[in-house]
Structure formats: structure tokens, C-alpha cells
Short mmCIF file of C-alpha atoms in Angstrom, two decimals:
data_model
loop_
_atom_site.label_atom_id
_atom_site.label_comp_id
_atom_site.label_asym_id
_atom_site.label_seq_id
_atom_site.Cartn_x
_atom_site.Cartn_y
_atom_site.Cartn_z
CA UNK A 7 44.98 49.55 -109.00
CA UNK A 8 43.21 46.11 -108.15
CA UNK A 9 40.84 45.67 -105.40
CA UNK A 10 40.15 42.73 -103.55
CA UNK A 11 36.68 42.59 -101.31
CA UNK A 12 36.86 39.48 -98.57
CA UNK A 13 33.66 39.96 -97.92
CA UNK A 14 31.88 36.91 -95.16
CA UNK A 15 29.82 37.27 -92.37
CA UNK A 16 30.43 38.05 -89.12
CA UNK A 17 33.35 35.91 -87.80
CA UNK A 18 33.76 33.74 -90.67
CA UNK A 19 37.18 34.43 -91.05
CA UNK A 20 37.89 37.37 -92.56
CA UNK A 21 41.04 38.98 -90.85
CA UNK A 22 42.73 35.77 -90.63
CA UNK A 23 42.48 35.42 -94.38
CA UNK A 24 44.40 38.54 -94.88
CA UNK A 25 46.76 37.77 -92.32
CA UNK A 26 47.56 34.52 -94.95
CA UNK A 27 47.36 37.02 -97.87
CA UNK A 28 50.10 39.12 -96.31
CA UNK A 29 52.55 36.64 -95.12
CA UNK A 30 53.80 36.57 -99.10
CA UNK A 31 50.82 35.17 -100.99
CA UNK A 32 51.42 38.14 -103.24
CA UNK A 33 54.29 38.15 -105.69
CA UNK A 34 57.22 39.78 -104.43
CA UNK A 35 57.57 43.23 -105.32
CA UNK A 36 53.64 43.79 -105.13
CA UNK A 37 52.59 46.99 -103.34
CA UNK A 38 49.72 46.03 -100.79
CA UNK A 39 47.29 48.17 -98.57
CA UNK A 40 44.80 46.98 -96.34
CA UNK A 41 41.62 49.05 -96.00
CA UNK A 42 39.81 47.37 -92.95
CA UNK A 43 35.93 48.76 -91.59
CA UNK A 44 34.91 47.55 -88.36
CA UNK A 45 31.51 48.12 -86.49
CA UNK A 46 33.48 49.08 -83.24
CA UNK A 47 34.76 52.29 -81.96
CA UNK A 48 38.07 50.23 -81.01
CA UNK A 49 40.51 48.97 -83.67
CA UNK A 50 41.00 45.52 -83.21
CA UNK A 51 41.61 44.20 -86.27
CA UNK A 52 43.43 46.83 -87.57
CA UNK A 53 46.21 46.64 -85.00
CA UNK A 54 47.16 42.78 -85.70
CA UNK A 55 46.98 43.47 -89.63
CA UNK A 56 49.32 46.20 -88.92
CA UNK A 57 51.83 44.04 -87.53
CA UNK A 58 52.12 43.02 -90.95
CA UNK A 59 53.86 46.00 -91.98
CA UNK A 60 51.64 46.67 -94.99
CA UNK A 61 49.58 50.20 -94.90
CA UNK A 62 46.32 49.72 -93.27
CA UNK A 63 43.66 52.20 -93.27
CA UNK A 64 40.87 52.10 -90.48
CA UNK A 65 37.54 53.42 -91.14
CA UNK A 66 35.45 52.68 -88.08
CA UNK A 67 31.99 53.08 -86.18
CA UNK A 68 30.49 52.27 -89.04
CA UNK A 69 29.68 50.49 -92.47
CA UNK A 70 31.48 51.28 -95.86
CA UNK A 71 28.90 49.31 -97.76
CA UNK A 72 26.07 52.62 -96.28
CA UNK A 73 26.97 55.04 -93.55
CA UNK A 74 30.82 55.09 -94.31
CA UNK A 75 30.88 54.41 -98.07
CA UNK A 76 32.40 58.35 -98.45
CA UNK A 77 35.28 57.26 -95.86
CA UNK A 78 35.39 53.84 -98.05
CA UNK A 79 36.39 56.17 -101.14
CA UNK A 80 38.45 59.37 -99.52
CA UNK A 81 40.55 56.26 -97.79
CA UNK A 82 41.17 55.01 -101.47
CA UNK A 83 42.03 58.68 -103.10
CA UNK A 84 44.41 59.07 -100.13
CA UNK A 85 46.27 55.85 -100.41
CA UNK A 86 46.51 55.61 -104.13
CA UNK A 87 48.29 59.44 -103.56
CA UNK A 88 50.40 58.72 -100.41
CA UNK A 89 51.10 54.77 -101.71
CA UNK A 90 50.43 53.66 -104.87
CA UNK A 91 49.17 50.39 -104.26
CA UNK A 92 49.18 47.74 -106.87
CA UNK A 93 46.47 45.67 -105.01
CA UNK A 94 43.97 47.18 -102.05
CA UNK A 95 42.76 44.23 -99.88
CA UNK A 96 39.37 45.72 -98.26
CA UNK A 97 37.51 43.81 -95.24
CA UNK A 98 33.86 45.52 -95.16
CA UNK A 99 31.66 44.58 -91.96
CA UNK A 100 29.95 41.04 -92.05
CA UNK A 101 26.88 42.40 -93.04
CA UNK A 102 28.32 44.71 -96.16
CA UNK A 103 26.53 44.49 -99.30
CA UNK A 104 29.89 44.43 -101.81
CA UNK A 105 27.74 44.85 -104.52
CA UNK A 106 27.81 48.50 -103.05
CA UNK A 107 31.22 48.77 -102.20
CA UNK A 108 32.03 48.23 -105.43
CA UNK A 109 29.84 50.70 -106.91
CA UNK A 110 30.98 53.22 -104.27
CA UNK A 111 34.66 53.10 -105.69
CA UNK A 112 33.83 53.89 -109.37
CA UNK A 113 34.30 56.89 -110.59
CA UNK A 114 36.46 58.40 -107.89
CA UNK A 115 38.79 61.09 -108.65
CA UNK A 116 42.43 60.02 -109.23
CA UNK A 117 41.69 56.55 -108.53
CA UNK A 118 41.68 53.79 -111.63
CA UNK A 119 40.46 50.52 -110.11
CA UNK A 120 41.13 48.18 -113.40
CA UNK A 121 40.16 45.20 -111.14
CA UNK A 122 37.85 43.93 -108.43
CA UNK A 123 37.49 40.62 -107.08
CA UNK A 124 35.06 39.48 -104.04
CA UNK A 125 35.84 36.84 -101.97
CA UNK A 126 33.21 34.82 -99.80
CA UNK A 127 34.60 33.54 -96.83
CA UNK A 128 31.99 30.85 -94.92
CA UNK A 129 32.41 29.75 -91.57
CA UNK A 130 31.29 25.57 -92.02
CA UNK A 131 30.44 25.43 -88.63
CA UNK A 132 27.40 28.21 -88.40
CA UNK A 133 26.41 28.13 -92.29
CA UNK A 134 22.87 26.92 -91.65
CA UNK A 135 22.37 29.50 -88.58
CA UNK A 136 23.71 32.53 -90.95
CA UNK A 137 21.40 30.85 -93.80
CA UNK A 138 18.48 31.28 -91.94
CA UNK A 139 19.18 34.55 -90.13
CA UNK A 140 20.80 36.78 -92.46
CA UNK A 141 19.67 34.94 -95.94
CA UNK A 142 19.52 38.19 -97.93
CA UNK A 143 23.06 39.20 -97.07
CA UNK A 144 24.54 36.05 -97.95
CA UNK A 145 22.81 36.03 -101.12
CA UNK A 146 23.98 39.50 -101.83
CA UNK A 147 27.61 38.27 -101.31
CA UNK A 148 27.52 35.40 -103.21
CA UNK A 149 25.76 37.14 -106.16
CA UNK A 150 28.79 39.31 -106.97
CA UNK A 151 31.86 36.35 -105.65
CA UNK A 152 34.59 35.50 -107.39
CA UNK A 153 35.16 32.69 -105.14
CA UNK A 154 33.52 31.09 -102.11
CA UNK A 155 36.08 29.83 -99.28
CA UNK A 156 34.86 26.84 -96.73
CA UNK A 157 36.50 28.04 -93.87
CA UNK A 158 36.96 26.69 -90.04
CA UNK A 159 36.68 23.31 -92.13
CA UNK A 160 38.33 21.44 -89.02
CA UNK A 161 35.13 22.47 -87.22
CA UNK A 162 33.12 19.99 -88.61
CA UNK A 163 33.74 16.58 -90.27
CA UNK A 164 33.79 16.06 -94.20
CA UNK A 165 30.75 15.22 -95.36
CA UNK A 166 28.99 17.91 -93.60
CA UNK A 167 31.38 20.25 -94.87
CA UNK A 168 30.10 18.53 -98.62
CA UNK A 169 26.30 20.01 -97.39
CA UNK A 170 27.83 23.32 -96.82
CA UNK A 171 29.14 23.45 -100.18
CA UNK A 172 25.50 21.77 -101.61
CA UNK A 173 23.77 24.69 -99.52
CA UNK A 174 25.99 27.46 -101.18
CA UNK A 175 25.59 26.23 -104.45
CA UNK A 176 21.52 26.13 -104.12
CA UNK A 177 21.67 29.43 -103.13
CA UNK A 178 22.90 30.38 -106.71
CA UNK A 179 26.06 30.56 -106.50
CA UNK A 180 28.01 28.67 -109.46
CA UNK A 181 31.29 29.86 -109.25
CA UNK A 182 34.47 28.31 -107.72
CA UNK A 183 34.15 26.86 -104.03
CA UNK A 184 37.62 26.47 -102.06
CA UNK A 185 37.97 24.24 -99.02
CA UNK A 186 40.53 26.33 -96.31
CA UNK A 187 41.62 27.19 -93.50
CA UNK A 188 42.59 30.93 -92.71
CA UNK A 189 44.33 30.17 -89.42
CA UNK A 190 46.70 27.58 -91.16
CA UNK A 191 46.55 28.42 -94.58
CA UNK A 192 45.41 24.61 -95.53
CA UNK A 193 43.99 24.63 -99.22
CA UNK A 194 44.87 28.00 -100.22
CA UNK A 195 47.09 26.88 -103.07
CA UNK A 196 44.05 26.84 -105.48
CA UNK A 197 43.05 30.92 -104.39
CA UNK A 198 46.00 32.30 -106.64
CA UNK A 199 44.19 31.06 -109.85
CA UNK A 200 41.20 33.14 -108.83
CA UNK A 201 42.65 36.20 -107.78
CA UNK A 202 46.08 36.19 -109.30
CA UNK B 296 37.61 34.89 -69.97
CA UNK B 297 37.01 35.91 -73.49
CA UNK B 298 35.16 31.97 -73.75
CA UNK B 299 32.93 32.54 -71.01
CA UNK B 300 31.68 36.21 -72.07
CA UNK B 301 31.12 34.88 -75.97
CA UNK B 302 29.48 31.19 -74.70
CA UNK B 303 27.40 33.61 -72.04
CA UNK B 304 26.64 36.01 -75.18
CA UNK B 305 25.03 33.63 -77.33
CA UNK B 306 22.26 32.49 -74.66
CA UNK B 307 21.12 35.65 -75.27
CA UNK B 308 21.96 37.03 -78.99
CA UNK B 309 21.60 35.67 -82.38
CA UNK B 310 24.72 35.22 -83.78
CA UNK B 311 28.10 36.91 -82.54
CA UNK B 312 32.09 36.71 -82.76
CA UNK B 313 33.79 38.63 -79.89
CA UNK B 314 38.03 39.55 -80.51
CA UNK B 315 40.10 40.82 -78.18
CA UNK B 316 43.63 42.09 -77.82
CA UNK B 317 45.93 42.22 -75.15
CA UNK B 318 49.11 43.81 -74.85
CA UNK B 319 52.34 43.84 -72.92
CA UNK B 320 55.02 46.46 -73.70
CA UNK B 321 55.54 45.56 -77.74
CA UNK B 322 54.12 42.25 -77.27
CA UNK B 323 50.43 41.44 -78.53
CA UNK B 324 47.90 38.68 -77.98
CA UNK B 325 45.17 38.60 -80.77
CA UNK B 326 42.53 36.37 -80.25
CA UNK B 327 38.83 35.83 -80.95
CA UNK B 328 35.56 33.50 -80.24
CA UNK B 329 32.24 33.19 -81.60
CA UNK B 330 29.18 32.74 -79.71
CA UNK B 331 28.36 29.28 -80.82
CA UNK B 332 31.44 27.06 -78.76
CA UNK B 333 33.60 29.19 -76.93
CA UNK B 334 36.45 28.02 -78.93
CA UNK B 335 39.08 30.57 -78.59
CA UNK B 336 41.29 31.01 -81.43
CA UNK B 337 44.94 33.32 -81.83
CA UNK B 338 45.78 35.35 -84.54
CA UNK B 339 48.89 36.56 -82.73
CA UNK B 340 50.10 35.40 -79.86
CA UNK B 341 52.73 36.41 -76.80
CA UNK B 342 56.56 35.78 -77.72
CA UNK B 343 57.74 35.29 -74.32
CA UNK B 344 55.65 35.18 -70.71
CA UNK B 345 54.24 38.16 -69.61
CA UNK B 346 53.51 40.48 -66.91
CA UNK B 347 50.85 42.80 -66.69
CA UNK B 348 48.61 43.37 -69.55
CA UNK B 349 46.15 46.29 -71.12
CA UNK B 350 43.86 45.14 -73.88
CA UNK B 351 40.89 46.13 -75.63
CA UNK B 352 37.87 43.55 -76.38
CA UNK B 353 35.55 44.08 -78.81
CA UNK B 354 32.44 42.38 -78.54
CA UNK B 355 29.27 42.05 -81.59
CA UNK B 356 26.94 40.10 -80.55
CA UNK B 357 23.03 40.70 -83.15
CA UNK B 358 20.01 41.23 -81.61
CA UNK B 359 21.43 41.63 -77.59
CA UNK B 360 21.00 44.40 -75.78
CA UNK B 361 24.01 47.03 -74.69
CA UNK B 362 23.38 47.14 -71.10
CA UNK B 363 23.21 43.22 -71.06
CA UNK B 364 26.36 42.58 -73.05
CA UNK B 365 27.94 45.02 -70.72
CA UNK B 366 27.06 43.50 -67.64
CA UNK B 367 28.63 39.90 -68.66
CA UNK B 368 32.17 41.70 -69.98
CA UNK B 369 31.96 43.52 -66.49
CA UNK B 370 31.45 40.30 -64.73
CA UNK B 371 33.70 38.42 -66.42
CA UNK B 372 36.22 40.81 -66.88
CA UNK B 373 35.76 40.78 -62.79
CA UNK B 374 36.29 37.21 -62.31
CA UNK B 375 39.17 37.64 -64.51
CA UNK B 376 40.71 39.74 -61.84
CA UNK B 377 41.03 42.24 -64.89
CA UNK B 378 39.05 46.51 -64.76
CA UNK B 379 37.22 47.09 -67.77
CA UNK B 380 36.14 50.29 -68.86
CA UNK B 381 33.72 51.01 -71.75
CA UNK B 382 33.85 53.08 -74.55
CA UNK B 383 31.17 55.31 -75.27
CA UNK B 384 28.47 53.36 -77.23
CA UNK B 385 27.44 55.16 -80.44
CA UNK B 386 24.61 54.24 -83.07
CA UNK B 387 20.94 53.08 -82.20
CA UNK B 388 19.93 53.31 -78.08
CA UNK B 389 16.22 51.73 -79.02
CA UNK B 390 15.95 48.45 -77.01
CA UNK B 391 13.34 48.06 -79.48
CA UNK B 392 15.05 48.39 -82.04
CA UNK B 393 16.53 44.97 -83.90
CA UNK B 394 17.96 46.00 -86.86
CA UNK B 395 21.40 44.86 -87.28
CA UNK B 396 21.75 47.91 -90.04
CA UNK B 397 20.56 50.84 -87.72
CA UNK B 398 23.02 53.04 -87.15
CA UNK B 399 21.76 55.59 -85.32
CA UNK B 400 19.00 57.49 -83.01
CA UNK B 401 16.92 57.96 -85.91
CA UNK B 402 17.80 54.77 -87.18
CA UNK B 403 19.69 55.66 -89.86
CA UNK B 404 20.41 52.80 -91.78
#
């Protein structure tokens, strides 16, 4: 089984991206699950992704990265017994250390995850804001990304978006750096070389 | 509505991103907002017009209080012409408490 982390702060884009991922990024005949956490008691999220007829598993009320990360790897047992999924696409809470996630999935019984990819999803438009208010959380995504995606890059015009990208990259982070947009899918032809 | 509680919610938090859902028999309108422009964006949207609608809106706004992020949804939700209800909040009741992490009344992290 392969996971797949999109890990981003708080509304930077996350569910959207999955919606894209679901509408047949994946090559036919894939098996997909969602595993989605959110903060709230109510299941937002988890009731559009479900429109996409994959499996989606809720774990709610709390994080999977601390206070949830037993839920993060029952959810996982149960699915790869009930499903079989080829790839799990996991959305933590914007604050999630993945670094943790990751860790929290290893080793659990009858589940062999021979893959895991993080993906960084940045919202252009409140980068500096999130830089300076949740610094150590960003940096703990980045440290363990795969890739970073630019998102909401209509938000703001190009060569600000280019000082987004400069302030990711002096943060650390060396890796590849996509330019997207979830709601659209603009740019997301480059993401199957990364995760694919 | 959902605009005017997130633009309302970041004069008073940090940082925030609000979603709501509304539905209408088997019909669903997905949308969210963050608190920095109001700018409403659709995941999913109605297929045809609709009638009455029940919905659920979820809002996460760092470093505001419950009781004040209540009374704007209320308001709003009012002006809206719309009854809200609230679930049961759960976690961390300390208005002294800032930690976005806590996650309960011994602040469980």
C-alpha cells in the first residue's frame, strides 16, 4: 500500500487537491481511499470527498498527527482489510506534523505501507502571514515534502507568486516547487512525476 | 453569509478558513472562505435551483474566542434569514488559553 500525506496549512487547499486527485489523476484500475481528519465535530470535508465515490474514512474532533494518531492507524488496519487500497490519500489538520503521521503508520499490524509521499500545499496569498505565525509547522512540513504546490496562484500576480517560491526555498526546502491551482487543476500535469 | 462571518472573523482571529455545506434533497453546495478577503469559493455546487436548504458550517478561526465566533455565525446566520444551532464545543474552554494544539481541559496537547 502507498500513502500519500497532502499536508498544508489551514485553508491552503487541501480538499480541493484531492477532489483533482480523484476525478482520474490516478491510473485507471487504481484502488483509492481517502482518510480525511478534521478539527470539527461536523464532517464537512468528508461529505464532498465522498461524492467522489472513493472510500473515505473520517476521523474527527481531533488531530492524527497527536490526540488521534491511534484512530490515524486502526482507520488504516480497517481499510487495508475491508478495501485493499493500492494508494491511501490522507488530509491531516493544517497544523499536523507529517513527520509524525508517518511514524505513526509504521509498524502496524497487517498493514505494509511500501510508500509515502508528503505533499505541501501553500496558499500564495497568506504565505508571509502563515510564515510568521505558525513558522515551526511549516518548517516541519516542508522538512519531510516530496513536493511543494503554489496554490490559489490567481490570488496574486506573478512575480509575487516568484517571492513565495524564494520564501519556501529559504526556509530549506530544496525539493520540487509546482505552480497550481486545486480548484481548476491548472499546472498539475508536472505532480504525476512526483507522486506517480 | 458565509463572506461576512469569515471577513467579520478575521478582525478578531489570527488566521482562519471557514467551509460550509448546504443541502437540498440529494443536492449539495460545498463552499469555503478564509478570513483574509471574503472570497467565497465552491467545491460543489447546486445542479438545478433550489428550495429550502439544511447545511452545516464549520468555522476555525486561531486564537478567537468560542463565545465570540458564535455570536457572529448567530448574527449572520440571522440576517441570513437562516436558524443555526451549535454543536457541542469540545477541547480547551480556557479563554486564556492560545494554543492552537490544546485539545482539551487540561490542555492536552
Amino acid at each position: 500500500m502507498r500513502l500519500l500525506v497532502v499536508s498544508g496549512m489551514l485553508g491552503s487547499g487541501k480538499t480541493s487537491l484531492i477532489l483533482r486527485l480523484l476525478d482520474g489523476f490516478f491510473p485507471q484500475g487504481m484502488k483509492v481511499a481517502v482518510i480525511e481528519n478534521e478539527f470539527g465535530e461536523l464532517g464537512v470535508d468528508t461529505e464532498v470527498l465522498e461524492r467522489s465515490g472513493m472510500p473515505v474514512r473520517d476521523l474527527r474532533g481531533g488531530c492524527i498527527c497527536c490526540t488521534l494518531a491511534g484512530g490515524l492507524a486502526e482507520t488504516l488496519r480497517n481499510l487495508s482489510a475491508s478495501y485493499s487500497p493500492d494508494i491511501v490519500v490522507v488530509e491531516p489538520t493544517g497544523i499536523a506534523d507529517p513527520s509524525v503521521v508517518l511514524r505513526s503508520v509504521q509498524d502496524v499490524d497487517g498493514v505494509h505501507v511500501d510508500r509515502a509521499d508528503v505533499l505541501v500545499l501553500i496558499d500564495c496569498e497568506r504565505f508571509l502571514k502563515v510564515r510568521r505565525m505558525f513558522e515551526r509547522p511549516l518548517r516541519n512540513q516542508l522538512s519531510v515534502a516530496a513536493a511543494v504546490l503554489l496554490n490559489k496562484t490567481d490570488t496574486i500576480p506573478a512575480e509575487d507568486i516568484d517571492s513565495v517560491e524564494d520564501g519556501v526555498r529559504g526556509m530549506g526546502y530544496a525539493g520540487p516547487v509546482l505552480r497550481i491551482r486545486a480548484d481548476t487543476g491548472d499546472g498539475m500535469e508536472r505532480l504525476g512525476e512526483v507522486i506517480l | 453569509m458565509l463572506s461576512r462571518i469569515s471577513v467579520r472573523c478575521g478582525m478578531i482571529g489570527v488566521i482562519g478558513h471557514n467551509k460550509a455545506n448546504f443541502r437540498c434533497g440529494g443536492d449539495l453546495l460545498s463552499i469555503s472562505c478564509t478570513t483574509e478577503d471574503g472570497n467565497v469559493r465552491s467545491k460543489v455546487r447546486f445542479g438545478k435551483d433550489v428550495g429550502d436548504v439544511d447545511g452545516v458550517v464549520d468555522v476555525i478561526v486561531y486564537s478567537a474566542g468560542y463565545d465570540e465566533l458564535r455570536r457572529i455565525v448567530e448574527e449572520e446566520a440571522t440576517a441570513s434569514g437562516l436558524h443555526a444551532e451549535f454543536a457541542e464545543r469540545s477541547g480547551c474552554h480556557d479563554p486564556d488559553c492560545h494554543d492552537p494544539h490544546c485539545c482539551g481541559h487540561h490542555h492536552e496537547r
